[in-house]
PDB file of C-alpha atoms and ligand atoms in Angstrom:
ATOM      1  CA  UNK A   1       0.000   0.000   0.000  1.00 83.00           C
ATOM      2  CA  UNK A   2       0.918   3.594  -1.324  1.00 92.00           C
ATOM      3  CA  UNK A   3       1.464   5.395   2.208  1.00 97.00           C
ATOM      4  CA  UNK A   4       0.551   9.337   2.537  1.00 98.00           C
ATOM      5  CA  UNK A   5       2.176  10.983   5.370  1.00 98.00           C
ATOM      6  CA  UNK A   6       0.493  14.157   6.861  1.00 98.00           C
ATOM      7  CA  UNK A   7       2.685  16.611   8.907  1.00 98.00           C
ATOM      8  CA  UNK A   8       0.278  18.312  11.427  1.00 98.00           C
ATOM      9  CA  UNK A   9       1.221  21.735  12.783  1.00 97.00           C
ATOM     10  CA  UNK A  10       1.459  21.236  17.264  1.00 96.00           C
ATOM     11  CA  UNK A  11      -0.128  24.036  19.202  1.00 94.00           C
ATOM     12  CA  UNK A  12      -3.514  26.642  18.337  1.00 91.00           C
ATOM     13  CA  UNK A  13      -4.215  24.509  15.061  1.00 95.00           C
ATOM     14  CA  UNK A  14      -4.200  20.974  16.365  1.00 96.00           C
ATOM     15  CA  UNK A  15      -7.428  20.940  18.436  1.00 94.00           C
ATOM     16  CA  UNK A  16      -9.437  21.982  14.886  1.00 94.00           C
ATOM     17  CA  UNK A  17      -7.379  19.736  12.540  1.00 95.00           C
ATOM     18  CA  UNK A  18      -8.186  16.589  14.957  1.00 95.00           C
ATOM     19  CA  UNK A  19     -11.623  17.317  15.173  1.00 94.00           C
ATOM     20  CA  UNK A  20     -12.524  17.284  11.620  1.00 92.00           C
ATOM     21  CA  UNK A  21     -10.214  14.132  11.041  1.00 94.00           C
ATOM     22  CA  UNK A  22     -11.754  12.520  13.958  1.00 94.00           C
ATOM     23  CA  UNK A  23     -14.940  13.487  12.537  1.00 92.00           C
ATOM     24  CA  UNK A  24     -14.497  11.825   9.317  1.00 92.00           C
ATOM     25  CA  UNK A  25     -13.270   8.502  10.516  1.00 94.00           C
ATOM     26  CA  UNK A  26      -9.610   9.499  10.401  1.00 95.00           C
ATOM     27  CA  UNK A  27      -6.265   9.632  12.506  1.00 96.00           C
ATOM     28  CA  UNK A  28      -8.356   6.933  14.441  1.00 96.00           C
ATOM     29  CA  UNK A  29      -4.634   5.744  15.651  1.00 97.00           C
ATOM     30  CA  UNK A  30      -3.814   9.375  16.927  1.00 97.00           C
ATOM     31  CA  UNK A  31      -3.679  10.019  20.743  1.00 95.00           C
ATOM     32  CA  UNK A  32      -3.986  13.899  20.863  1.00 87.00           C
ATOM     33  CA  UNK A  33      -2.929  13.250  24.627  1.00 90.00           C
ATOM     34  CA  UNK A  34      -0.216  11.515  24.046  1.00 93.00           C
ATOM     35  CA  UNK A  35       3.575  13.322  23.589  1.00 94.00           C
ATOM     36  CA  UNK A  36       3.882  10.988  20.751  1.00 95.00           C
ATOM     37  CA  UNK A  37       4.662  12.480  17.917  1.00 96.00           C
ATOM     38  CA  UNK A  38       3.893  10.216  15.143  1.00 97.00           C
ATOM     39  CA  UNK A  39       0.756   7.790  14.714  1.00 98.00           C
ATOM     40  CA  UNK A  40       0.277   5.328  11.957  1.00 98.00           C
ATOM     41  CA  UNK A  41      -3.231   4.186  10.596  1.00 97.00           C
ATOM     42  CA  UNK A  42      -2.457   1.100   9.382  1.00 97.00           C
ATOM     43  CA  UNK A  43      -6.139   0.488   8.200  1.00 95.00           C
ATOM     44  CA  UNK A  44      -5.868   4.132   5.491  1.00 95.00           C
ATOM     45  CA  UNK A  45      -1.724   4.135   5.406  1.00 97.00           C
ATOM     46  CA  UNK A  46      -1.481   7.740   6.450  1.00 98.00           C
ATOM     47  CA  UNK A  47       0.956   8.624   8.866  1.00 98.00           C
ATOM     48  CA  UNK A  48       0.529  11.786  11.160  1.00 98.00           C
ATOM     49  CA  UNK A  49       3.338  13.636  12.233  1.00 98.00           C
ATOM     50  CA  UNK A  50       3.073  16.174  15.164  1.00 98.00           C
ATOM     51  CA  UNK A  51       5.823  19.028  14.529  1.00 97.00           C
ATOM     52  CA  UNK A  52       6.155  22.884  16.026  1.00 97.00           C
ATOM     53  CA  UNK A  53       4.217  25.050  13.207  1.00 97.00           C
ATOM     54  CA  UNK A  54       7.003  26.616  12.331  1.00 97.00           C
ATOM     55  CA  UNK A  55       8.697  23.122  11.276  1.00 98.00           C
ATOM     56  CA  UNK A  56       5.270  21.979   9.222  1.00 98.00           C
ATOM     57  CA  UNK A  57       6.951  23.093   5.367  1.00 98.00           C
ATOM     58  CA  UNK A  58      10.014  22.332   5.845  1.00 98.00           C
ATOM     59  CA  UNK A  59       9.055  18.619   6.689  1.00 98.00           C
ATOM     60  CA  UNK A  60       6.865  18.780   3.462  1.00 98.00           C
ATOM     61  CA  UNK A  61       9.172  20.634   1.155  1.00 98.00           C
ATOM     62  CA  UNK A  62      11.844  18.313   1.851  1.00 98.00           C
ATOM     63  CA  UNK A  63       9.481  14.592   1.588  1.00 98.00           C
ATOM     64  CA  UNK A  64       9.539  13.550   4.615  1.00 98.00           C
ATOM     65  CA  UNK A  65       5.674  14.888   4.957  1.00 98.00           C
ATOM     66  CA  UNK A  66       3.651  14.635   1.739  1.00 98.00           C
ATOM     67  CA  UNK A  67       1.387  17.195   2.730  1.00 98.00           C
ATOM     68  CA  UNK A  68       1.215  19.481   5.953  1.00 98.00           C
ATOM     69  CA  UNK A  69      -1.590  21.473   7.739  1.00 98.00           C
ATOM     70  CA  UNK A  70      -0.262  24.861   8.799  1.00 97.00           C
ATOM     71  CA  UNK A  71      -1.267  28.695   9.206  1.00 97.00           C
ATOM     72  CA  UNK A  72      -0.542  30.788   6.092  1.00 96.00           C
ATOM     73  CA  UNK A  73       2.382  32.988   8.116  1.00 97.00           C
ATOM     74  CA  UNK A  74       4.279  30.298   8.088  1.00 97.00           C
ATOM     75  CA  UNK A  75       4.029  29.455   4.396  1.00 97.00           C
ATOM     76  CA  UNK A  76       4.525  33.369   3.831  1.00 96.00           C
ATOM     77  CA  UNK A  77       7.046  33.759   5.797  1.00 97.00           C
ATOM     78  CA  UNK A  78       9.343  30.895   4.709  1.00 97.00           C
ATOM     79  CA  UNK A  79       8.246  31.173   1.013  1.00 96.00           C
ATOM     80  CA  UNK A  80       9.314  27.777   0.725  1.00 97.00           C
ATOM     81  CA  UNK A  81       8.372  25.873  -2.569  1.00 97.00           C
ATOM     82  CA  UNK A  82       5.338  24.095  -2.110  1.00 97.00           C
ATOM     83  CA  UNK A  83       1.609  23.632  -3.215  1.00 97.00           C
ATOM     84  CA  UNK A  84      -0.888  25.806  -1.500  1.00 97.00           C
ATOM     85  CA  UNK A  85      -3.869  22.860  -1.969  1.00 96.00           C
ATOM     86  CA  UNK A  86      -6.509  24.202  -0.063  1.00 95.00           C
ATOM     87  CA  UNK A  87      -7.406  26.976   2.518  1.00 94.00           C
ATOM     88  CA  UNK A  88      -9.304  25.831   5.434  1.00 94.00           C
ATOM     89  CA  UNK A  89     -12.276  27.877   7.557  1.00 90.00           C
ATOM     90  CA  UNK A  90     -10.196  27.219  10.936  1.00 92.00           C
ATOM     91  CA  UNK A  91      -6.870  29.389  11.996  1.00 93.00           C
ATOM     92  CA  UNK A  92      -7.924  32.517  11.310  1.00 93.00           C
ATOM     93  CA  UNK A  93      -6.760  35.544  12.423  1.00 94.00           C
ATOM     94  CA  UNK A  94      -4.774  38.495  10.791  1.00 96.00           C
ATOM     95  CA  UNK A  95      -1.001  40.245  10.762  1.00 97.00           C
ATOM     96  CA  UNK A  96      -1.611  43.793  12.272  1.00 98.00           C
ATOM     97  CA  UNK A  97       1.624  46.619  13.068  1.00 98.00           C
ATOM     98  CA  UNK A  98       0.605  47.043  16.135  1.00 98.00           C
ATOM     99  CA  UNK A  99       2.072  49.643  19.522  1.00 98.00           C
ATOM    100  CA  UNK A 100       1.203  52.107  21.785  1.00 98.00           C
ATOM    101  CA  UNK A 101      -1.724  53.833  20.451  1.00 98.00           C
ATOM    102  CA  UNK A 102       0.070  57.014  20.493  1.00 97.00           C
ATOM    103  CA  UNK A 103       2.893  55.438  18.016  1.00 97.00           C
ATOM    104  CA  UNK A 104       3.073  57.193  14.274  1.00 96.00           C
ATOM    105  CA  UNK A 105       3.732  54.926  11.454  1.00 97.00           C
ATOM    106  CA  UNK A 106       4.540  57.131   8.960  1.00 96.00           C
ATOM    107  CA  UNK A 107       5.301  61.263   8.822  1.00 93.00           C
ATOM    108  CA  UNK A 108       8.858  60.786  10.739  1.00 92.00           C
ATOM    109  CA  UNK A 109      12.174  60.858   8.710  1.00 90.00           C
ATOM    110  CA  UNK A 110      13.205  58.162  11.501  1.00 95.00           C
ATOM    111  CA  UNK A 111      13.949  54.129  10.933  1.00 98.00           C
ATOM    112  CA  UNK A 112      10.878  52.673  12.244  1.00 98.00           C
ATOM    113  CA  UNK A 113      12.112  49.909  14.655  1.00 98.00           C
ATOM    114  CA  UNK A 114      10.160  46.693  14.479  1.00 98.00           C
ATOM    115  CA  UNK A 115      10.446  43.797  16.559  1.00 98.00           C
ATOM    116  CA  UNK A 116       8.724  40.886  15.229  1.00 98.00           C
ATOM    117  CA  UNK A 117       8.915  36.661  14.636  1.00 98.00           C
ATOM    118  CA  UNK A 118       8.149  37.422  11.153  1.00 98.00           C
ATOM    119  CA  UNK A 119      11.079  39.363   9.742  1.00 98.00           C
ATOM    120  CA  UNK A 120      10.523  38.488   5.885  1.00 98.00           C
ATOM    121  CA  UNK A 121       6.505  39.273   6.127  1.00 98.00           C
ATOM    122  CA  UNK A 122       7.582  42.863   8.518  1.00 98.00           C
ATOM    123  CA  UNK A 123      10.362  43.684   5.329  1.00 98.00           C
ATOM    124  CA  UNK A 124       8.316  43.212   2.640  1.00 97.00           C
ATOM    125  CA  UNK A 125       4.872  45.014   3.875  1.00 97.00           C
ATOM    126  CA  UNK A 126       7.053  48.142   4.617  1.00 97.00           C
ATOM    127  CA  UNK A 127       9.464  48.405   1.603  1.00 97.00           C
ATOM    128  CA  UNK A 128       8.254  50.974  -0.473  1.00 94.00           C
ATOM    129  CA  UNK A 129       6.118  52.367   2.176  1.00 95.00           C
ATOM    130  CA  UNK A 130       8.987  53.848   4.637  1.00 96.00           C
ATOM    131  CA  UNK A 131      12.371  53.015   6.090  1.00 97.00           C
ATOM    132  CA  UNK A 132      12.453  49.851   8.555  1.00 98.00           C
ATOM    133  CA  UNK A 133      15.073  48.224  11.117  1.00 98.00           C
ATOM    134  CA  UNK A 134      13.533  44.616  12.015  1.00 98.00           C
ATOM    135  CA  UNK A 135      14.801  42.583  14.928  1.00 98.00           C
ATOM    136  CA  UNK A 136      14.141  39.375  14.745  1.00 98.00           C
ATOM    137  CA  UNK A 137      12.731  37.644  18.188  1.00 98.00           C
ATOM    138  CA  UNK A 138      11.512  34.231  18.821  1.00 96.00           C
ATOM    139  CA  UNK A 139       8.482  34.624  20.849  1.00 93.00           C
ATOM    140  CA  UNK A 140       6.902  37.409  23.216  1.00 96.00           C
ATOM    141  CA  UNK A 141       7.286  39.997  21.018  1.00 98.00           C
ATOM    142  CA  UNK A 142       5.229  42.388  22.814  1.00 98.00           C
ATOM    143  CA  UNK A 143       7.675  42.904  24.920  1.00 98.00           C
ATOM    144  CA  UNK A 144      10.257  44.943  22.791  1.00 98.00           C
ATOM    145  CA  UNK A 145       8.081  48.112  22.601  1.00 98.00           C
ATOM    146  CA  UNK A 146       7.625  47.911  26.194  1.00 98.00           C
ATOM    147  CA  UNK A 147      10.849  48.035  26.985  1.00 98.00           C
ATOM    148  CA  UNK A 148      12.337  50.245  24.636  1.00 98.00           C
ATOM    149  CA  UNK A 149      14.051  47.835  22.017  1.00 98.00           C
ATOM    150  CA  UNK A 150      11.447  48.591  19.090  1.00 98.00           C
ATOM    151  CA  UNK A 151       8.833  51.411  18.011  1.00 98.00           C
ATOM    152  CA  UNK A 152       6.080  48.787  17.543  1.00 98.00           C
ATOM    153  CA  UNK A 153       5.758  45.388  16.283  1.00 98.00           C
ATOM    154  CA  UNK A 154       4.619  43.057  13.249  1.00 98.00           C
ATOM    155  CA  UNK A 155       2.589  39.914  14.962  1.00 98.00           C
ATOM    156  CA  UNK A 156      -0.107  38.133  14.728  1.00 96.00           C
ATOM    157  CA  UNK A 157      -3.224  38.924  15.933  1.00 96.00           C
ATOM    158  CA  UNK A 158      -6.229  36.505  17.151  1.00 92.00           C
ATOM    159  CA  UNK A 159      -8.593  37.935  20.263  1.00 93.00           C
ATOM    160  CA  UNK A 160      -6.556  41.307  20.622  1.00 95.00           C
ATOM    161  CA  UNK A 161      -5.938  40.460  24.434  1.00 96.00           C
ATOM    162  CA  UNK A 162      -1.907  40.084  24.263  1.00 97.00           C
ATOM    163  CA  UNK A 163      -1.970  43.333  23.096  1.00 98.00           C
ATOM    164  CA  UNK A 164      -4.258  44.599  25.204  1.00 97.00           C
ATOM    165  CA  UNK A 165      -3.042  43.181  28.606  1.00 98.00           C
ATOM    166  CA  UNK A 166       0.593  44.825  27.470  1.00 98.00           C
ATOM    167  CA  UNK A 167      -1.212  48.208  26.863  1.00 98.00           C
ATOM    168  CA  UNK A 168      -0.658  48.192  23.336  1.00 98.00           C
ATOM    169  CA  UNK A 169      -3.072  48.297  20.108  1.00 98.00           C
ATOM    170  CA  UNK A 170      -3.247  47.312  16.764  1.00 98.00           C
ATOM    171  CA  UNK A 171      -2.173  50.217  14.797  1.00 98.00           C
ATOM    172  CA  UNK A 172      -2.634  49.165  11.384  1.00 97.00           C
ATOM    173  CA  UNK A 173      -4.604  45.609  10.073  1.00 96.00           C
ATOM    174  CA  UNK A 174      -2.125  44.431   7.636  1.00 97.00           C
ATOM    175  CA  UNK A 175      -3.459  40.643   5.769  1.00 95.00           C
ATOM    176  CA  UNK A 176      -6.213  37.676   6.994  1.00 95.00           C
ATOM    177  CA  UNK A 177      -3.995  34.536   7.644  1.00 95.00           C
ATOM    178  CA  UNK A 178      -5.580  31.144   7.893  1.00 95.00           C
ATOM    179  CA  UNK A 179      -5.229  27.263   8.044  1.00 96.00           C
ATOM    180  CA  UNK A 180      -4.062  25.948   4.481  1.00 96.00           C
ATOM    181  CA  UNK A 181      -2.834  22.273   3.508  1.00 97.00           C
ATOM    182  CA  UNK A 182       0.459  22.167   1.486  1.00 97.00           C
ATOM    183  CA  UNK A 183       2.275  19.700  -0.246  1.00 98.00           C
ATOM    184  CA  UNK A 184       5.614  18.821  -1.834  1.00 98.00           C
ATOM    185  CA  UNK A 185       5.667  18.850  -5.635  1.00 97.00           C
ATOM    186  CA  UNK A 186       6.596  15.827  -6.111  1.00 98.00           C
ATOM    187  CA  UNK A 187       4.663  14.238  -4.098  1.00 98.00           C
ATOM    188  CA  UNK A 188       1.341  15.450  -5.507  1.00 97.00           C
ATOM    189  CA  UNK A 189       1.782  13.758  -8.506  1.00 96.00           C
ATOM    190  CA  UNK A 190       2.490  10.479  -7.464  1.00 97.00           C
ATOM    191  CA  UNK A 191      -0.270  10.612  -4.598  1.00 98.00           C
ATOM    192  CA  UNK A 192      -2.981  12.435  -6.420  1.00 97.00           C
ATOM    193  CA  UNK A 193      -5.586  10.205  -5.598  1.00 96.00           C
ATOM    194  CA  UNK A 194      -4.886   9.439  -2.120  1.00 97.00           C
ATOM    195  CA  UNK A 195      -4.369  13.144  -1.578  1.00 97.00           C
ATOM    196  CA  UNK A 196      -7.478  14.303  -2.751  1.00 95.00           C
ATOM    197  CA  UNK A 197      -9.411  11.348  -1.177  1.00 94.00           C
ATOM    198  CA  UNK A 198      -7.630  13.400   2.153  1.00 95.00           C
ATOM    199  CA  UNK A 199      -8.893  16.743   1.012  1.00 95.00           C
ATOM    200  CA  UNK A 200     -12.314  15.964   0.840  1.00 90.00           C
ATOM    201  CA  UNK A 201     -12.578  15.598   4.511  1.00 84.00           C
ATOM    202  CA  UNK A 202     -12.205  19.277   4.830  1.00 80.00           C
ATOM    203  CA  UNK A 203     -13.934  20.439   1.696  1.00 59.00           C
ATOM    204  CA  UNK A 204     -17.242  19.901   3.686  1.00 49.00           C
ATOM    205  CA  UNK A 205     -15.867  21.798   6.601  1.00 43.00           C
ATOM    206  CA  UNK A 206     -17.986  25.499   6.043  1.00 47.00           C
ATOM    207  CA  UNK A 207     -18.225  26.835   9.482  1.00 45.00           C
ATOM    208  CA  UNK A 208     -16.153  29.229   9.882  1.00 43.00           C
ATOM    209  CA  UNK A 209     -14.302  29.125  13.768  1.00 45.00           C
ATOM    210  CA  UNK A 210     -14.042  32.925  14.146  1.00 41.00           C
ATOM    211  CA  UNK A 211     -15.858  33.802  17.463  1.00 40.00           C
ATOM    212  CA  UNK A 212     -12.712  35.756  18.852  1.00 43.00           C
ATOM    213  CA  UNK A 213     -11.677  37.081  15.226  1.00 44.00           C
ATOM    214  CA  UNK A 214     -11.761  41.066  16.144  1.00 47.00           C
ATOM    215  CA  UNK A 215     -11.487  41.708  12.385  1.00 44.00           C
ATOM    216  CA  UNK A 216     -14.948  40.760  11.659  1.00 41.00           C
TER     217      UNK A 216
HETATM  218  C1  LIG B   1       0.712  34.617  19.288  1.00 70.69           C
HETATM  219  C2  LIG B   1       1.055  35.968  18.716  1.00 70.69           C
HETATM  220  C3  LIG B   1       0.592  36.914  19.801  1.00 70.69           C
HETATM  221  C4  LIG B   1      -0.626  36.207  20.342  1.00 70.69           C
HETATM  222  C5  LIG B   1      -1.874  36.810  19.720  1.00 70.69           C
HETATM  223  O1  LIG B   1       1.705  34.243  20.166  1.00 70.69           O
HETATM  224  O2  LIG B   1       2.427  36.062  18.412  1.00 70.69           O
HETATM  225  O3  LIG B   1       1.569  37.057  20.821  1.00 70.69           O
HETATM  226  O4  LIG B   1      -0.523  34.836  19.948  1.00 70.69           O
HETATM  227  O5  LIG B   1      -3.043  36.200  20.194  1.00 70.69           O
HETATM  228  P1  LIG B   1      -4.219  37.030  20.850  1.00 70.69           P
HETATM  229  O6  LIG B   1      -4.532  38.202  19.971  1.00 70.69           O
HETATM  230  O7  LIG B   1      -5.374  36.062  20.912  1.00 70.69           O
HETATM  231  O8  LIG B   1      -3.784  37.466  22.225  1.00 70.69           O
HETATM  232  P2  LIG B   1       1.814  32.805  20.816  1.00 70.69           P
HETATM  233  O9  LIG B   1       0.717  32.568  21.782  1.00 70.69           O
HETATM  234  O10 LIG B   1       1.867  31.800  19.728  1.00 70.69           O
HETATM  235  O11 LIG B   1       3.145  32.873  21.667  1.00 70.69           O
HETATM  236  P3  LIG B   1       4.571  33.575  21.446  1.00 70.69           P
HETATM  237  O12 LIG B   1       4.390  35.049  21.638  1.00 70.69           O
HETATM  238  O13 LIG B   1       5.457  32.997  22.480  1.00 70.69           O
HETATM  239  O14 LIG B   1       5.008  33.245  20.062  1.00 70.69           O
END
């Protein structure tokens, strides 16, 4: 048997990938409360492996995953070549500039300092638009305004209350992001079938999971 494996992003995403899975007869081997990190079906040969989100393309791009279910940051931000198959009504939230509320974007000759885990989205948005100096950090972000080390920062936002509990605001709404399901060229071809047959159990998915989306 023709085996697919499916590299599933850890964390915010998991809970709403299992559930649909689970829903459609799937990952019936998978253990969500397990710290296993990889579960075999025997029964449909698909393989699940659990990686950090930020791990999810580079597992596909390189074959070891055949396809992966991640947020769309992470495929923008690591630009990566791979197929953007499908994007799914779960993961949603949006990239906002966000800072003090009293915090100018534009109008000042100055470098704007940004702080931010997304360096290549945070260089790209701005260029054109004014002059930026981005400082890469792994986590915590909101943090570096606070504390002097940048003018504002480039993150995501979901609910608003990260920002908000760190007295800060989202300053300017940049792009939506969602859930998507990638997958490496090659192996697309030689697993159409069983690929597809995969897809379809979130084709049916329509509701969108945006109760905390402040953008809507
Ligand atoms: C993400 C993001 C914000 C927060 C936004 O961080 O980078 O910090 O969530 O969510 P909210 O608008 O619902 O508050 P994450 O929780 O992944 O942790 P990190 O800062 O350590 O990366």
């Amino acid at each position: 048997m023709e085996w697919l494996t499916v590299a599933v992003a850890k964390g915010r995403l998991e809970k709403e990938t299992m559930k649909r899975l689970k829903a459609a007869g799937m990952a019936q081997s998978v253990d969500a409360a397990s710290r296993k990190l990889i579960f075999k079906d025997e029964q449909d040969g698909i393989a699940y492996l659990f990686v950090k989100p930020v791990d999810v393309v580079t597992y596909v791009e390189k074959g070891v995953a055949d396809i992966g279910i991640v947020g769309s940051d992470i495929i923008l931000e690591q630009g990566l070549p791979v197929y953007e198959l499908m994007a799914l009504s779960f993961g949603k939230c949006a990239f906002a500039v966000a800072g003090f509320p009293e915090t100018q974007l534009y109008g000042s000759e100055k470098v704007l300092k940004i702080a931010t885990k997304f360096p290549n989205i945070a260089k790209k948005y701005f260029a054109g638009k004014r002059e930026v100096e981005v400082t890469y950090l792994n986590g915590s972000v909101e943090l570096a305004p606070i504390v002097g080390m940048a003018d504002c920062i480039v993150d995501l936002v979901e609910t608003g209350n990260t920002l908000k509990a760190n007295g800060l605001v989202a300053l300017e709404k940049m792009f939506d992001i969602q859930a998507k399901i990638v997958a490496n060229h090659t192996s697309y071809g030689f697993l159409y079938e069983k690929i597809q047959d995969f897809l379809s159990n979130f084709e049916q998915e329509d509701d969108l999971d945006a109760a905390n989306y402040i953008w809507e």
